[in-house]
Short mmCIF file of N, CA and C in Angstrom, two decimals:
data_model
loop_
_atom_site.label_atom_id
_atom_site.label_comp_id
_atom_site.label_asym_id
_atom_site.label_seq_id
_atom_site.Cartn_x
_atom_site.Cartn_y
_atom_site.Cartn_z
N MET A 7 5.19 -42.08 2.10
CA MET A 7 3.97 -41.29 2.09
C MET A 7 4.21 -40.01 1.30
N PRO A 8 3.34 -39.70 0.33
CA PRO A 8 3.52 -38.49 -0.48
C PRO A 8 3.44 -37.22 0.35
N VAL A 9 4.16 -36.21 -0.10
CA VAL A 9 4.15 -34.89 0.54
C VAL A 9 2.89 -34.15 0.10
N ASP A 10 2.33 -33.35 0.99
CA ASP A 10 1.18 -32.52 0.63
C ASP A 10 1.69 -31.33 -0.17
N ILE A 11 1.58 -31.41 -1.48
CA ILE A 11 2.11 -30.39 -2.39
C ILE A 11 1.41 -29.05 -2.16
N ALA A 12 0.17 -29.06 -1.74
CA ALA A 12 -0.57 -27.82 -1.52
C ALA A 12 0.15 -26.91 -0.53
N THR A 13 1.00 -27.48 0.32
CA THR A 13 1.73 -26.66 1.29
C THR A 13 2.92 -25.96 0.64
N PHE A 14 3.27 -26.32 -0.58
CA PHE A 14 4.41 -25.70 -1.27
C PHE A 14 4.15 -24.27 -1.69
N GLY A 15 2.92 -23.93 -1.95
CA GLY A 15 2.65 -22.60 -2.46
C GLY A 15 1.24 -22.15 -2.16
N PRO A 16 0.94 -20.92 -2.56
CA PRO A 16 -0.37 -20.37 -2.26
C PRO A 16 -1.44 -20.83 -3.24
N ARG A 17 -2.64 -20.59 -2.87
CA ARG A 17 -3.78 -20.72 -3.77
C ARG A 17 -4.11 -19.29 -4.17
N LEU A 18 -4.01 -19.01 -5.45
CA LEU A 18 -4.31 -17.68 -5.95
C LEU A 18 -5.65 -17.71 -6.66
N GLU A 19 -6.33 -16.59 -6.69
CA GLU A 19 -7.62 -16.52 -7.37
C GLU A 19 -7.72 -15.27 -8.22
N THR A 20 -8.55 -15.37 -9.24
CA THR A 20 -8.97 -14.23 -10.04
C THR A 20 -10.49 -14.25 -10.00
N GLU A 21 -11.10 -13.39 -10.76
CA GLU A 21 -12.56 -13.37 -10.79
C GLU A 21 -13.12 -14.72 -11.23
N ARG A 22 -12.46 -15.37 -12.21
CA ARG A 22 -12.99 -16.62 -12.78
C ARG A 22 -12.18 -17.86 -12.47
N LEU A 23 -10.94 -17.69 -11.97
CA LEU A 23 -10.01 -18.81 -11.92
C LEU A 23 -9.46 -19.08 -10.53
N ILE A 24 -9.08 -20.33 -10.32
CA ILE A 24 -8.32 -20.75 -9.15
C ILE A 24 -6.98 -21.26 -9.66
N LEU A 25 -5.90 -20.80 -9.03
CA LEU A 25 -4.55 -21.26 -9.35
C LEU A 25 -4.00 -21.92 -8.10
N ARG A 26 -3.58 -23.18 -8.23
CA ARG A 26 -3.03 -23.93 -7.10
C ARG A 26 -1.78 -24.65 -7.57
N PRO A 27 -0.83 -24.94 -6.67
CA PRO A 27 0.37 -25.65 -7.11
C PRO A 27 0.02 -26.95 -7.85
N LEU A 28 0.74 -27.19 -8.91
CA LEU A 28 0.54 -28.40 -9.71
C LEU A 28 0.80 -29.63 -8.84
N GLU A 29 -0.02 -30.66 -9.02
CA GLU A 29 0.07 -31.90 -8.23
C GLU A 29 0.02 -33.11 -9.14
N GLU A 30 0.27 -34.27 -8.57
CA GLU A 30 0.23 -35.50 -9.36
C GLU A 30 -1.15 -35.72 -9.97
N ARG A 31 -2.20 -35.26 -9.33
CA ARG A 31 -3.55 -35.44 -9.88
C ARG A 31 -3.75 -34.69 -11.20
N ASP A 32 -2.82 -33.80 -11.54
CA ASP A 32 -2.90 -33.04 -12.79
C ASP A 32 -2.26 -33.77 -13.96
N VAL A 33 -1.59 -34.89 -13.70
CA VAL A 33 -0.87 -35.61 -14.74
C VAL A 33 -1.80 -36.00 -15.89
N GLU A 34 -2.95 -36.57 -15.60
CA GLU A 34 -3.85 -37.02 -16.67
C GLU A 34 -4.29 -35.86 -17.56
N HIS A 35 -4.54 -34.71 -16.96
CA HIS A 35 -4.91 -33.53 -17.75
C HIS A 35 -3.75 -33.12 -18.66
N LEU A 36 -2.55 -33.11 -18.11
CA LEU A 36 -1.39 -32.71 -18.91
C LEU A 36 -1.04 -33.74 -19.98
N ILE A 37 -1.31 -35.02 -19.71
CA ILE A 37 -1.10 -36.04 -20.74
C ILE A 37 -1.97 -35.71 -21.96
N ALA A 38 -3.21 -35.33 -21.71
CA ALA A 38 -4.11 -34.98 -22.82
C ALA A 38 -3.61 -33.73 -23.55
N VAL A 39 -3.19 -32.73 -22.81
CA VAL A 39 -2.69 -31.49 -23.41
C VAL A 39 -1.44 -31.76 -24.25
N MET A 40 -0.51 -32.52 -23.70
CA MET A 40 0.76 -32.76 -24.38
C MET A 40 0.65 -33.80 -25.49
N ALA A 41 -0.49 -34.46 -25.59
CA ALA A 41 -0.74 -35.36 -26.72
C ALA A 41 -1.33 -34.62 -27.91
N ASP A 42 -1.79 -33.39 -27.66
CA ASP A 42 -2.39 -32.57 -28.71
C ASP A 42 -1.28 -31.85 -29.48
N GLU A 43 -1.10 -32.25 -30.73
CA GLU A 43 0.00 -31.72 -31.55
C GLU A 43 -0.04 -30.20 -31.66
N GLU A 44 -1.21 -29.64 -31.83
CA GLU A 44 -1.33 -28.18 -31.97
C GLU A 44 -0.96 -27.45 -30.68
N THR A 45 -1.41 -27.96 -29.55
CA THR A 45 -1.11 -27.34 -28.27
C THR A 45 0.37 -27.46 -27.93
N ALA A 46 0.97 -28.60 -28.22
CA ALA A 46 2.36 -28.87 -27.84
C ALA A 46 3.38 -28.35 -28.84
N ARG A 47 2.93 -27.83 -29.97
CA ARG A 47 3.82 -27.44 -31.07
C ARG A 47 5.00 -26.57 -30.64
N TYR A 48 4.75 -25.55 -29.85
CA TYR A 48 5.80 -24.58 -29.52
C TYR A 48 6.40 -24.78 -28.13
N ILE A 49 6.08 -25.89 -27.50
CA ILE A 49 6.64 -26.15 -26.16
C ILE A 49 7.32 -27.51 -26.11
N GLY A 50 8.00 -27.84 -27.19
CA GLY A 50 8.78 -29.07 -27.22
C GLY A 50 8.13 -30.22 -27.95
N GLY A 51 6.89 -30.06 -28.39
CA GLY A 51 6.22 -31.11 -29.15
C GLY A 51 5.50 -32.12 -28.27
N VAL A 52 4.81 -33.03 -28.94
CA VAL A 52 4.04 -34.08 -28.26
C VAL A 52 4.95 -34.88 -27.34
N GLN A 53 4.42 -35.21 -26.17
CA GLN A 53 5.17 -36.00 -25.19
C GLN A 53 4.39 -37.26 -24.82
N SER A 54 5.12 -38.31 -24.55
CA SER A 54 4.51 -39.56 -24.10
C SER A 54 4.06 -39.41 -22.65
N PRO A 55 3.11 -40.23 -22.21
CA PRO A 55 2.67 -40.16 -20.82
C PRO A 55 3.82 -40.26 -19.80
N PRO A 56 4.81 -41.16 -19.97
CA PRO A 56 5.91 -41.18 -19.00
C PRO A 56 6.70 -39.86 -18.97
N MET A 57 6.86 -39.21 -20.13
CA MET A 57 7.57 -37.93 -20.16
C MET A 57 6.76 -36.83 -19.48
N VAL A 58 5.45 -36.86 -19.64
CA VAL A 58 4.59 -35.88 -18.96
C VAL A 58 4.68 -36.08 -17.46
N TRP A 59 4.64 -37.34 -17.00
CA TRP A 59 4.78 -37.61 -15.58
C TRP A 59 6.09 -37.04 -15.06
N ARG A 60 7.17 -37.25 -15.80
CA ARG A 60 8.47 -36.71 -15.38
C ARG A 60 8.45 -35.18 -15.35
N ALA A 61 7.76 -34.56 -16.30
CA ALA A 61 7.66 -33.10 -16.33
C ALA A 61 6.91 -32.59 -15.10
N VAL A 62 5.83 -33.26 -14.73
CA VAL A 62 5.08 -32.86 -13.54
C VAL A 62 5.95 -33.04 -12.30
N ALA A 63 6.67 -34.15 -12.23
CA ALA A 63 7.58 -34.35 -11.09
C ALA A 63 8.63 -33.24 -11.02
N SER A 64 9.11 -32.83 -12.17
CA SER A 64 10.08 -31.73 -12.23
C SER A 64 9.46 -30.42 -11.73
N ILE A 65 8.23 -30.16 -12.13
CA ILE A 65 7.56 -28.93 -11.69
C ILE A 65 7.32 -28.96 -10.18
N ILE A 66 6.92 -30.10 -9.66
CA ILE A 66 6.73 -30.23 -8.21
C ILE A 66 8.07 -30.04 -7.50
N GLY A 67 9.12 -30.61 -8.07
CA GLY A 67 10.46 -30.40 -7.52
C GLY A 67 10.88 -28.95 -7.58
N HIS A 68 10.48 -28.25 -8.63
CA HIS A 68 10.78 -26.82 -8.76
C HIS A 68 10.15 -26.04 -7.60
N TRP A 69 8.91 -26.38 -7.25
CA TRP A 69 8.27 -25.76 -6.09
C TRP A 69 9.12 -25.98 -4.84
N ALA A 70 9.60 -27.20 -4.65
CA ALA A 70 10.39 -27.51 -3.46
C ALA A 70 11.73 -26.78 -3.46
N LEU A 71 12.36 -26.67 -4.63
CA LEU A 71 13.68 -26.03 -4.73
C LEU A 71 13.62 -24.51 -4.72
N ARG A 72 12.65 -23.94 -5.41
CA ARG A 72 12.63 -22.48 -5.61
C ARG A 72 11.52 -21.76 -4.82
N GLY A 73 10.52 -22.51 -4.36
CA GLY A 73 9.43 -21.87 -3.63
C GLY A 73 8.34 -21.31 -4.53
N TYR A 74 8.39 -21.61 -5.80
CA TYR A 74 7.37 -21.21 -6.76
C TYR A 74 7.44 -22.15 -7.94
N GLY A 75 6.41 -22.10 -8.77
CA GLY A 75 6.36 -22.97 -9.94
C GLY A 75 5.03 -22.85 -10.65
N PHE A 76 4.82 -23.74 -11.59
CA PHE A 76 3.57 -23.72 -12.33
C PHE A 76 2.39 -24.04 -11.42
N PHE A 77 1.30 -23.36 -11.69
CA PHE A 77 0.03 -23.61 -11.03
C PHE A 77 -0.86 -24.40 -11.98
N ALA A 78 -1.72 -25.26 -11.42
CA ALA A 78 -2.84 -25.80 -12.17
C ALA A 78 -3.90 -24.71 -12.16
N VAL A 79 -4.55 -24.51 -13.29
CA VAL A 79 -5.57 -23.47 -13.40
C VAL A 79 -6.92 -24.16 -13.58
N GLU A 80 -7.86 -23.77 -12.73
CA GLU A 80 -9.20 -24.34 -12.77
C GLU A 80 -10.24 -23.24 -12.88
N ASP A 81 -11.32 -23.55 -13.57
CA ASP A 81 -12.46 -22.64 -13.64
C ASP A 81 -13.14 -22.63 -12.28
N LYS A 82 -13.28 -21.45 -11.71
CA LYS A 82 -13.85 -21.32 -10.36
C LYS A 82 -15.29 -21.82 -10.31
N ALA A 83 -16.07 -21.56 -11.34
CA ALA A 83 -17.49 -21.92 -11.33
C ALA A 83 -17.74 -23.41 -11.55
N THR A 84 -16.91 -24.04 -12.41
CA THR A 84 -17.19 -25.43 -12.79
C THR A 84 -16.17 -26.44 -12.27
N GLY A 85 -14.99 -25.97 -11.87
CA GLY A 85 -13.92 -26.88 -11.46
C GLY A 85 -13.15 -27.46 -12.63
N GLU A 86 -13.50 -27.06 -13.85
CA GLU A 86 -12.82 -27.58 -15.05
C GLU A 86 -11.33 -27.23 -15.01
N TRP A 87 -10.48 -28.23 -15.28
CA TRP A 87 -9.04 -28.03 -15.38
C TRP A 87 -8.75 -27.37 -16.73
N LEU A 88 -8.03 -26.24 -16.71
CA LEU A 88 -7.83 -25.46 -17.93
C LEU A 88 -6.39 -25.43 -18.44
N GLY A 89 -5.43 -25.60 -17.54
CA GLY A 89 -4.04 -25.53 -17.99
C GLY A 89 -3.07 -25.40 -16.84
N ARG A 90 -1.83 -25.07 -17.23
CA ARG A 90 -0.78 -24.82 -16.23
C ARG A 90 -0.15 -23.47 -16.58
N ILE A 91 -0.02 -22.65 -15.58
CA ILE A 91 0.51 -21.30 -15.79
C ILE A 91 1.27 -20.91 -14.54
N GLY A 92 2.41 -20.28 -14.73
CA GLY A 92 3.08 -19.80 -13.54
C GLY A 92 4.53 -19.45 -13.73
N PRO A 93 5.13 -19.03 -12.62
CA PRO A 93 6.53 -18.64 -12.63
C PRO A 93 7.45 -19.85 -12.48
N TRP A 94 8.54 -19.80 -13.22
CA TRP A 94 9.56 -20.82 -13.01
C TRP A 94 10.88 -20.32 -13.55
N TYR A 95 11.94 -21.00 -13.12
CA TYR A 95 13.29 -20.58 -13.47
C TYR A 95 14.19 -21.81 -13.48
N PRO A 96 14.01 -22.67 -14.49
CA PRO A 96 14.83 -23.89 -14.54
C PRO A 96 16.27 -23.58 -14.95
N MET A 97 17.14 -24.50 -14.67
CA MET A 97 18.54 -24.36 -15.04
C MET A 97 18.65 -24.09 -16.54
N GLY A 98 19.48 -23.12 -16.89
CA GLY A 98 19.71 -22.78 -18.28
C GLY A 98 18.84 -21.66 -18.81
N TRP A 99 17.84 -21.24 -18.03
CA TRP A 99 16.98 -20.13 -18.45
C TRP A 99 17.73 -18.81 -18.22
N PRO A 100 17.49 -17.81 -19.06
CA PRO A 100 18.19 -16.54 -18.88
C PRO A 100 17.77 -15.77 -17.63
N GLN A 101 16.55 -15.96 -17.18
CA GLN A 101 16.06 -15.35 -15.94
C GLN A 101 14.69 -15.95 -15.64
N PRO A 102 14.08 -15.60 -14.51
CA PRO A 102 12.76 -16.16 -14.20
C PRO A 102 11.71 -15.81 -15.25
N GLU A 103 10.83 -16.77 -15.48
CA GLU A 103 9.81 -16.67 -16.51
C GLU A 103 8.43 -16.92 -15.91
N ILE A 104 7.43 -16.34 -16.53
CA ILE A 104 6.05 -16.79 -16.32
C ILE A 104 5.61 -17.38 -17.65
N GLY A 105 5.29 -18.66 -17.60
CA GLY A 105 4.89 -19.38 -18.81
C GLY A 105 3.47 -19.87 -18.70
N TRP A 106 2.92 -20.28 -19.84
CA TRP A 106 1.54 -20.75 -19.84
C TRP A 106 1.34 -21.83 -20.90
N THR A 107 0.49 -22.77 -20.55
CA THR A 107 -0.02 -23.80 -21.46
C THR A 107 -1.48 -24.01 -21.10
N VAL A 108 -2.36 -23.76 -22.06
CA VAL A 108 -3.80 -23.90 -21.84
C VAL A 108 -4.33 -24.95 -22.81
N LYS A 109 -5.19 -25.83 -22.32
CA LYS A 109 -5.76 -26.84 -23.21
C LYS A 109 -6.53 -26.16 -24.33
N ARG A 110 -6.53 -26.80 -25.48
CA ARG A 110 -7.12 -26.19 -26.67
C ARG A 110 -8.59 -25.82 -26.48
N GLU A 111 -9.33 -26.61 -25.74
CA GLU A 111 -10.76 -26.33 -25.53
C GLU A 111 -10.98 -25.01 -24.79
N ALA A 112 -9.96 -24.49 -24.14
CA ALA A 112 -10.09 -23.23 -23.39
C ALA A 112 -9.48 -22.04 -24.13
N TRP A 113 -8.93 -22.29 -25.32
CA TRP A 113 -8.35 -21.19 -26.09
C TRP A 113 -9.41 -20.14 -26.41
N GLY A 114 -9.01 -18.90 -26.46
CA GLY A 114 -9.90 -17.81 -26.84
C GLY A 114 -10.82 -17.33 -25.73
N ARG A 115 -10.65 -17.85 -24.52
CA ARG A 115 -11.49 -17.46 -23.38
C ARG A 115 -10.79 -16.51 -22.43
N GLY A 116 -9.56 -16.12 -22.74
CA GLY A 116 -8.82 -15.20 -21.89
C GLY A 116 -8.19 -15.83 -20.66
N VAL A 117 -8.17 -17.15 -20.62
CA VAL A 117 -7.64 -17.87 -19.46
C VAL A 117 -6.16 -17.58 -19.24
N ALA A 118 -5.36 -17.70 -20.30
CA ALA A 118 -3.91 -17.51 -20.16
C ALA A 118 -3.59 -16.11 -19.67
N ALA A 119 -4.21 -15.11 -20.26
CA ALA A 119 -3.92 -13.73 -19.86
C ALA A 119 -4.38 -13.46 -18.43
N GLU A 120 -5.55 -13.92 -18.06
CA GLU A 120 -6.07 -13.68 -16.71
C GLU A 120 -5.18 -14.34 -15.65
N ALA A 121 -4.80 -15.59 -15.90
CA ALA A 121 -3.96 -16.31 -14.93
C ALA A 121 -2.54 -15.74 -14.92
N ALA A 122 -2.00 -15.40 -16.10
CA ALA A 122 -0.65 -14.84 -16.16
C ALA A 122 -0.59 -13.48 -15.47
N GLU A 123 -1.63 -12.69 -15.61
CA GLU A 123 -1.68 -11.38 -14.93
C GLU A 123 -1.64 -11.57 -13.42
N ARG A 124 -2.36 -12.58 -12.92
CA ARG A 124 -2.35 -12.85 -11.47
C ARG A 124 -0.97 -13.33 -11.04
N CYS A 125 -0.32 -14.12 -11.89
CA CYS A 125 1.03 -14.59 -11.58
C CYS A 125 2.04 -13.45 -11.59
N LEU A 126 1.86 -12.49 -12.50
CA LEU A 126 2.73 -11.31 -12.50
C LEU A 126 2.63 -10.59 -11.17
N ALA A 127 1.42 -10.37 -10.70
CA ALA A 127 1.22 -9.68 -9.42
C ALA A 127 1.93 -10.44 -8.30
N TRP A 128 1.80 -11.76 -8.28
CA TRP A 128 2.44 -12.55 -7.23
C TRP A 128 3.96 -12.48 -7.35
N ALA A 129 4.48 -12.58 -8.58
CA ALA A 129 5.94 -12.54 -8.78
C ALA A 129 6.52 -11.19 -8.37
N PHE A 130 5.87 -10.10 -8.76
CA PHE A 130 6.40 -8.77 -8.46
C PHE A 130 6.15 -8.36 -7.01
N GLU A 131 4.97 -8.64 -6.49
CA GLU A 131 4.63 -8.18 -5.14
C GLU A 131 5.12 -9.11 -4.04
N ASP A 132 5.00 -10.42 -4.25
CA ASP A 132 5.32 -11.36 -3.19
C ASP A 132 6.70 -12.01 -3.32
N LEU A 133 7.09 -12.32 -4.56
CA LEU A 133 8.40 -12.94 -4.77
C LEU A 133 9.50 -11.89 -4.93
N GLY A 134 9.13 -10.65 -5.18
CA GLY A 134 10.11 -9.57 -5.27
C GLY A 134 10.89 -9.52 -6.57
N TRP A 135 10.36 -10.09 -7.63
CA TRP A 135 11.07 -10.06 -8.91
C TRP A 135 11.14 -8.63 -9.43
N ASP A 136 12.25 -8.29 -10.09
CA ASP A 136 12.41 -6.98 -10.72
C ASP A 136 11.94 -6.98 -12.16
N SER A 137 11.97 -8.15 -12.80
CA SER A 137 11.50 -8.27 -14.17
C SER A 137 11.11 -9.72 -14.42
N VAL A 138 10.41 -9.93 -15.53
CA VAL A 138 9.95 -11.26 -15.88
C VAL A 138 10.06 -11.42 -17.39
N ILE A 139 10.31 -12.64 -17.82
CA ILE A 139 10.31 -12.94 -19.25
C ILE A 139 9.28 -14.01 -19.56
N HIS A 140 9.02 -14.14 -20.85
CA HIS A 140 8.22 -15.24 -21.41
C HIS A 140 9.00 -15.67 -22.64
N LEU A 141 9.42 -16.93 -22.70
CA LEU A 141 10.14 -17.43 -23.87
C LEU A 141 9.11 -17.92 -24.87
N ILE A 142 9.02 -17.23 -25.99
CA ILE A 142 7.96 -17.49 -26.97
C ILE A 142 8.57 -17.72 -28.35
N HIS A 143 8.23 -18.84 -28.95
CA HIS A 143 8.68 -19.16 -30.31
C HIS A 143 8.21 -18.05 -31.26
N ALA A 144 9.06 -17.69 -32.20
CA ALA A 144 8.76 -16.59 -33.13
C ALA A 144 7.49 -16.80 -33.93
N ASP A 145 7.06 -18.05 -34.12
CA ASP A 145 5.84 -18.33 -34.89
C ASP A 145 4.59 -18.46 -34.02
N ASN A 146 4.74 -18.37 -32.71
CA ASN A 146 3.61 -18.60 -31.80
C ASN A 146 2.84 -17.30 -31.59
N ARG A 147 1.99 -16.97 -32.54
CA ARG A 147 1.23 -15.72 -32.51
C ARG A 147 0.26 -15.66 -31.32
N ALA A 148 -0.32 -16.78 -30.95
CA ALA A 148 -1.26 -16.79 -29.83
C ALA A 148 -0.58 -16.38 -28.52
N SER A 149 0.59 -16.96 -28.24
CA SER A 149 1.31 -16.59 -27.02
C SER A 149 1.83 -15.16 -27.08
N GLN A 150 2.20 -14.71 -28.26
CA GLN A 150 2.61 -13.31 -28.39
C GLN A 150 1.43 -12.40 -28.04
N GLY A 151 0.23 -12.79 -28.45
CA GLY A 151 -0.97 -12.01 -28.11
C GLY A 151 -1.23 -11.98 -26.61
N VAL A 152 -1.02 -13.11 -25.94
CA VAL A 152 -1.18 -13.15 -24.49
C VAL A 152 -0.16 -12.22 -23.85
N ALA A 153 1.09 -12.30 -24.30
CA ALA A 153 2.14 -11.45 -23.73
C ALA A 153 1.79 -9.97 -23.89
N ARG A 154 1.33 -9.59 -25.07
CA ARG A 154 0.93 -8.19 -25.29
C ARG A 154 -0.21 -7.78 -24.36
N LYS A 155 -1.17 -8.69 -24.20
CA LYS A 155 -2.35 -8.39 -23.38
C LYS A 155 -1.97 -8.12 -21.92
N ILE A 156 -0.91 -8.77 -21.44
CA ILE A 156 -0.49 -8.57 -20.05
C ILE A 156 0.61 -7.51 -19.93
N GLY A 157 0.88 -6.81 -21.02
CA GLY A 157 1.82 -5.69 -20.97
C GLY A 157 3.25 -6.01 -21.30
N SER A 158 3.54 -7.22 -21.73
CA SER A 158 4.91 -7.58 -22.09
C SER A 158 5.16 -7.25 -23.56
N TYR A 159 6.42 -7.17 -23.91
CA TYR A 159 6.82 -6.84 -25.28
C TYR A 159 8.08 -7.61 -25.63
N ASN A 160 8.33 -7.72 -26.93
CA ASN A 160 9.49 -8.48 -27.41
C ASN A 160 10.76 -7.68 -27.13
N TRP A 161 11.68 -8.27 -26.38
CA TRP A 161 12.94 -7.61 -26.03
C TRP A 161 13.98 -7.74 -27.15
N ASN A 162 13.61 -8.43 -28.23
CA ASN A 162 14.53 -8.64 -29.35
C ASN A 162 15.85 -9.25 -28.90
N GLN A 163 15.73 -10.25 -28.04
CA GLN A 163 16.88 -11.00 -27.55
C GLN A 163 16.60 -12.50 -27.68
N PRO A 164 16.70 -13.06 -28.90
CA PRO A 164 16.47 -14.50 -29.06
C PRO A 164 17.43 -15.31 -28.19
N VAL A 165 16.96 -16.44 -27.73
CA VAL A 165 17.75 -17.29 -26.86
C VAL A 165 17.43 -18.75 -27.18
N GLU A 166 18.42 -19.61 -27.04
CA GLU A 166 18.16 -21.04 -27.16
C GLU A 166 17.52 -21.51 -25.86
N VAL A 167 16.40 -22.20 -25.97
CA VAL A 167 15.69 -22.67 -24.80
C VAL A 167 16.33 -23.97 -24.33
N ALA A 168 16.98 -23.91 -23.19
CA ALA A 168 17.73 -25.05 -22.65
C ALA A 168 16.83 -26.28 -22.51
N GLY A 169 17.27 -27.39 -23.09
CA GLY A 169 16.55 -28.65 -22.98
C GLY A 169 15.45 -28.84 -24.01
N PHE A 170 15.14 -27.83 -24.81
CA PHE A 170 14.07 -27.94 -25.78
C PHE A 170 14.56 -27.91 -27.22
N ASN A 171 15.85 -27.67 -27.41
CA ASN A 171 16.45 -27.66 -28.74
C ASN A 171 15.69 -26.75 -29.71
N MET A 172 15.38 -25.53 -29.24
CA MET A 172 14.70 -24.56 -30.08
C MET A 172 15.07 -23.15 -29.64
N MET A 173 14.88 -22.23 -30.55
CA MET A 173 15.10 -20.82 -30.25
C MET A 173 13.76 -20.18 -29.90
N ALA A 174 13.83 -19.16 -29.04
CA ALA A 174 12.63 -18.41 -28.67
C ALA A 174 13.00 -16.94 -28.51
N ASP A 175 12.01 -16.11 -28.68
CA ASP A 175 12.18 -14.69 -28.40
C ASP A 175 11.89 -14.46 -26.92
N GLN A 176 12.64 -13.54 -26.32
CA GLN A 176 12.37 -13.15 -24.95
C GLN A 176 11.41 -11.97 -24.95
N TRP A 177 10.24 -12.20 -24.42
CA TRP A 177 9.26 -11.15 -24.19
C TRP A 177 9.30 -10.87 -22.70
N GLY A 178 8.92 -9.71 -22.27
CA GLY A 178 8.91 -9.46 -20.83
C GLY A 178 8.55 -8.04 -20.48
N GLN A 179 8.70 -7.76 -19.19
CA GLN A 179 8.46 -6.43 -18.64
C GLN A 179 9.12 -6.35 -17.28
N THR A 180 9.33 -5.12 -16.84
CA THR A 180 9.90 -4.89 -15.52
C THR A 180 8.78 -4.66 -14.52
N ARG A 181 9.14 -4.75 -13.25
CA ARG A 181 8.16 -4.47 -12.19
C ARG A 181 7.66 -3.02 -12.32
N GLN A 182 8.55 -2.09 -12.65
CA GLN A 182 8.16 -0.69 -12.80
C GLN A 182 7.16 -0.52 -13.95
N GLU A 183 7.42 -1.18 -15.07
CA GLU A 183 6.49 -1.11 -16.21
C GLU A 183 5.13 -1.69 -15.82
N TRP A 184 5.15 -2.80 -15.09
CA TRP A 184 3.92 -3.44 -14.65
C TRP A 184 3.13 -2.50 -13.73
N ARG A 185 3.82 -1.87 -12.79
CA ARG A 185 3.14 -0.95 -11.87
C ARG A 185 2.55 0.24 -12.62
N GLN A 186 3.27 0.79 -13.57
CA GLN A 186 2.76 1.91 -14.34
C GLN A 186 1.53 1.53 -15.14
N ARG A 187 1.53 0.34 -15.70
CA ARG A 187 0.39 -0.12 -16.49
C ARG A 187 -0.85 -0.31 -15.62
N ARG A 188 -0.66 -0.72 -14.39
CA ARG A 188 -1.79 -1.00 -13.50
C ARG A 188 -2.44 0.26 -12.94
N ARG A 189 -1.76 1.39 -13.05
CA ARG A 189 -2.32 2.65 -12.51
C ARG A 189 -3.50 3.09 -13.28
#
C-alpha cells in the first residue's frame, strides 16, 4: 500500500499558489516538462518517461530522508499544475538549494519567484537554514533573473553539479540578507 506522501511535508500557500509535496500523480506533468527541450536545457536535458518516474521517486525519497524536498506548484484559482519548486540537498551538492522548474506555458507569470520566495521563508524560518544556494547554468538568464528577484546573487563559485555532468554558478543568500531584504 502506498504511503500518504502529503504527510511528509507541509502545504504552503502564497497569494496565487499552492505548494504541496511532490507525489506520483505529478509524474505525467513532469514527463511533459522534461520532454520540452527548451525547459529541460539547463537541468540535465530531455528525459524519458521512465527517467522522470525515477526522478519523482528520488524526490519523494528525499522528503522521507531529509524532511523537505520539491513541492508541486499549483495555481490556487484554477488548480493548474505549474511546476516543481523547493528545497533539496542531494548527495554531492555543496549545500542545501532551493531549485525551480516551471512549465513553459507558465513562464513570465512570476510563478518561480513567488514560489521560491515562499520556500525561502520556510527554509530560513522553519528548517533553520543559515544560507541557501541555487545552482544555475551560466547561460540560463531566466533563472538568473528569478534568483535576482528573490534577493540572491552570484557567489562567483562555479561548481560541478553532481550527477548532471555540467558546471553551474552558485547563486544564493544568507538568512541575515533575506531578513534585511524583507524589512
